[in-house]
Amino acid sequence: APPAPPAPPAPPAAQALSVINPRKRKPPAVCWGQALSGGTTQCELVEAKSPAFRQHFCPNCQKKGLLISSLRVRVAVGETVPANLHASGVWNGPSSTSKWPAHRVVNQTAGSAGPKLVILRDVTSAQLPGLASLPHPPGSMVAFRVGKTLQPITASHSQPPPPQQWQPPPVPRAVAAPLSQPQPPQLQQ
């Protein structure tokens, strides 16, 4: 039997489409919550479905948020705060616009309440231009929730309400007689 004729070449448009739009998936990566918390969270690997900030966090961090040592969180002061570099991963390094050590700017999106904050990768006691230390006691943690950025959770949301002081139970109305009514006279024996 004669050999089958070769298959016709694919149309040029189909060839171009396969080169332009390959279905490449990035391999799983470390959760940004684990990196930002300094390794205090136990996270699973993350497969980011999009480049959105939230997609770089595991489901646990997205749901519960994360805690970061207050020694690594600074408040950005001044007019100019460098933007995060989108291609550099979780940490920004020193650049022509910033001499800060490895860091991430958070609470910086439109609609964020409060000042812009900077999370440093490493604890430092050095004074950094444009950054002020948080007024928290050493050893304290700052709670953040994951959204379009990391947003600090205020103390009123991160802690249970303080216990109320004990007060005697109220006296039922039927037992308590109003003071304005005269009391019945007592019988004498």
C-alpha positions as a printed NumPy array, in Angstrom:
array([[  0.   ,   0.   ,   0.   ],
       [  1.282,   3.419,  -0.844],
       [  2.276,   5.638,   2.098],
       [ -0.352,   8.105,   3.307],
       [  0.171,  11.652,   2.131],
       [  1.668,  13.982,   4.76 ],
       [ -0.78 ,  16.048,   6.792],
       [ -1.207,  19.572,   5.504],
       [  0.631,  22.222,   7.552],
       [ -1.386,  24.12 ,  10.145],
       [ -2.679,  27.489,   9.003],
       [ -0.313,  30.359,   9.93 ],
       [ -2.883,  31.949,  12.282],
       [ -3.135,  28.74 ,  14.366],
       [  0.655,  28.465,  14.577],
       [  0.942,  32.088,  15.744],
       [ -1.802,  31.603,  18.339],
       [ -0.038,  28.647,  19.936],
       [  3.16 ,  30.676,  20.257],
       [  1.436,  33.816,  21.577],
       [ -0.868,  32.144,  24.102],
       [  0.842,  29.095,  25.571],
       [ -0.953,  27.742,  28.661],
       [  1.994,  28.092,  30.998],
       [  1.31 ,  27.732,  34.686],
       [  3.72 ,  29.095,  37.193],
       [  4.947,  26.494,  39.634],
       [  3.623,  26.763,  43.195],
       [  5.422,  29.417,  45.208],
       [  5.874,  30.315,  48.869],
       [  2.901,  32.154,  50.358],
       [  3.672,  35.852,  50.773],
       [  2.088,  35.644,  54.24 ],
       [  4.832,  33.28 ,  55.334],
       [  7.514,  35.608,  53.932],
       [  5.961,  38.795,  55.353],
       [  5.322,  37.296,  58.796],
       [  8.958,  36.274,  59.09 ],
       [  8.067,  32.599,  58.961],
       [  5.67 ,  32.673,  61.91 ],
       [  2.785,  31.298,  59.835],
       [  2.59 ,  27.752,  58.524],
       [  1.406,  28.16 ,  54.959],
       [  0.859,  25.907,  52.004],
       [  2.35 ,  26.633,  48.592],
       [  0.342,  29.004,  46.42 ],
       [ -0.551,  28.798,  42.734],
       [ -1.412,  32.387,  41.845],
       [ -4.319,  32.371,  39.398],
       [ -3.68 ,  36.014,  38.522],
       [ -1.108,  38.695,  39.324],
       [ -3.488,  40.222,  41.91 ],
       [ -1.878,  40.858,  45.307],
       [ -4.361,  38.63 ,  47.167],
       [ -3.54 ,  35.668,  44.911],
       [ -0.01 ,  35.44 ,  46.377],
       [ -1.427,  34.339,  49.766],
       [ -2.608,  30.892,  50.842],
       [ -6.281,  30.379,  51.763],
       [ -5.409,  30.398,  55.485],
       [ -3.757,  33.837,  55.302],
       [ -6.594,  35.148,  53.127],
       [ -9.148,  34.006,  55.692],
       [ -7.388,  34.642,  59.024],
       [ -4.848,  37.345,  58.154],
       [ -1.336,  37.386,  59.569],
       [  0.694,  38.72 ,  62.472],
       [  3.925,  40.656,  61.992],
       [  6.339,  41.779,  64.698],
       [  5.891,  45.476,  65.467],
       [  9.699,  45.786,  65.346],
       [  9.495,  45.215,  61.572],
       [  6.58 ,  47.591,  60.861],
       [  7.235,  51.285,  60.308],
       [  5.012,  54.244,  59.473],
       [  5.826,  56.077,  56.247],
       [  6.219,  59.809,  56.902],
       [  6.692,  62.587,  54.405],
       [  5.302,  63.259,  50.985],
       [  7.072,  60.634,  48.903],
       [  6.654,  56.931,  49.569],
       [  8.178,  54.626,  46.968],
       [  5.762,  52.277,  45.222],
       [  6.142,  48.509,  45.326],
       [  7.914,  47.037,  42.321],
       [  5.504,  44.622,  40.658],
       [  8.101,  42.313,  39.133],
       [ 10.328,  41.866,  42.163],
       [  8.242,  39.497,  44.275],
       [  7.25 ,  40.174,  47.857],
       [ 10.239,  42.387,  48.794],
       [ 11.428,  45.652,  47.267],
       [ 15.142,  46.299,  47.546],
       [ 17.079,  49.537,  47.74 ],
       [ 16.63 ,  51.578,  44.568],
       [ 17.255,  55.014,  43.128],
       [ 14.026,  56.226,  44.788],
       [ 14.51 ,  54.47 ,  48.134],
       [ 17.522,  53.605,  50.27 ],
       [ 15.424,  51.45 ,  52.598],
       [ 16.508,  47.841,  53.111],
       [ 14.28 ,  45.033,  51.758],
       [ 10.679,  46.107,  52.439],
       [  7.035,  46.029,  51.332],
       [  4.753,  49.088,  51.34 ],
       [  1.251,  48.205,  52.609],
       [ -1.998,  49.989,  53.422],
       [ -1.251,  52.154,  50.401],
       [ -4.219,  51.589,  48.068],
       [ -7.111,  53.974,  47.515],
       [ -9.603,  53.473,  50.309],
       [ -7.001,  52.328,  52.86 ],
       [ -7.589,  53.866,  56.277],
       [ -4.649,  55.304,  58.166],
       [ -1.08 ,  55.956,  57.091],
       [  0.968,  53.962,  54.646],
       [  3.006,  51.329,  56.444],
       [  6.279,  49.66 ,  55.539],
       [  7.113,  46.096,  56.544],
       [ 10.864,  45.492,  56.739],
       [ 12.161,  42.021,  55.909],
       [ 14.626,  42.176,  58.804],
       [ 14.527,  43.888,  62.193],
       [ 16.784,  46.928,  62.354],
       [ 17.349,  49.566,  64.996],
       [ 18.715,  51.979,  62.377],
       [ 16.907,  55.246,  61.785],
       [ 15.605,  55.095,  58.221],
       [ 14.759,  58.352,  56.402],
       [ 11.009,  58.707,  55.821],
       [ 10.094,  55.967,  58.331],
       [  9.002,  56.213,  61.955],
       [  8.836,  53.346,  64.443],
       [  5.445,  52.188,  65.666],
       [  4.527,  53.173,  69.213],
       [  4.099,  49.528,  70.278],
       [  5.949,  47.771,  73.079],
       [  8.756,  45.447,  71.954],
       [  7.54 ,  41.932,  71.322],
       [  4.063,  43.021,  70.271],
       [  2.535,  41.956,  66.986],
       [  0.543,  43.871,  64.387],
       [ -2.416,  42.023,  62.854],
       [ -3.111,  42.483,  59.146],
       [ -5.889,  41.309,  56.885],
       [ -5.31 ,  40.452,  53.243],
       [ -7.207,  42.452,  50.63 ],
       [ -5.958,  44.596,  47.756],
       [ -3.113,  45.318,  50.169],
       [ -2.325,  44.336,  53.732],
       [ -4.495,  46.418,  56.026],
       [ -3.795,  46.688,  59.748],
       [ -6.568,  45.474,  62.004],
       [ -7.264,  47.949,  64.776],
       [ -7.076,  46.788,  68.368],
       [-10.856,  46.97 ,  68.718],
       [-11.195,  44.337,  65.974],
       [ -8.266,  42.119,  66.886],
       [ -8.97 ,  41.595,  70.591],
       [-12.077,  40.452,  72.427],
       [-13.918,  43.165,  74.329],
       [-12.619,  43.747,  77.86 ],
       [-14.496,  41.912,  80.609],
       [-17.219,  43.997,  82.206],
       [-17.01 ,  44.905,  85.878],
       [-19.282,  42.887,  88.124],
       [-22.475,  44.658,  89.076],
       [-25.272,  43.34 ,  91.243],
       [-28.153,  41.908,  89.267],
       [-31.066,  44.296,  88.768],
       [-33.955,  43.95 ,  91.173],
       [-37.135,  42.827,  89.41 ],
       [-39.658,  45.647,  89.013],
       [-42.443,  43.763,  90.789],
       [-40.363,  43.522,  93.963],
       [-38.963,  47.04 ,  93.96 ],
       [-41.46 ,  49.557,  95.286],
       [-41.175,  53.117,  94.055],
       [-39.941,  55.524,  96.713],
       [-42.683,  58.058,  96.031],
       [-45.516,  55.754,  97.132],
       [-46.336,  55.676, 100.836],
       [-45.632,  52.42 , 102.583],
       [-48.57 ,  50.639, 104.264],
       [-48.561,  50.965, 108.049],
       [-47.261,  48.02 , 109.961],
       [-49.6  ,  46.157, 112.242],
       [-48.847,  46.39 , 115.928],
       [-49.144,  43.328, 118.085]])
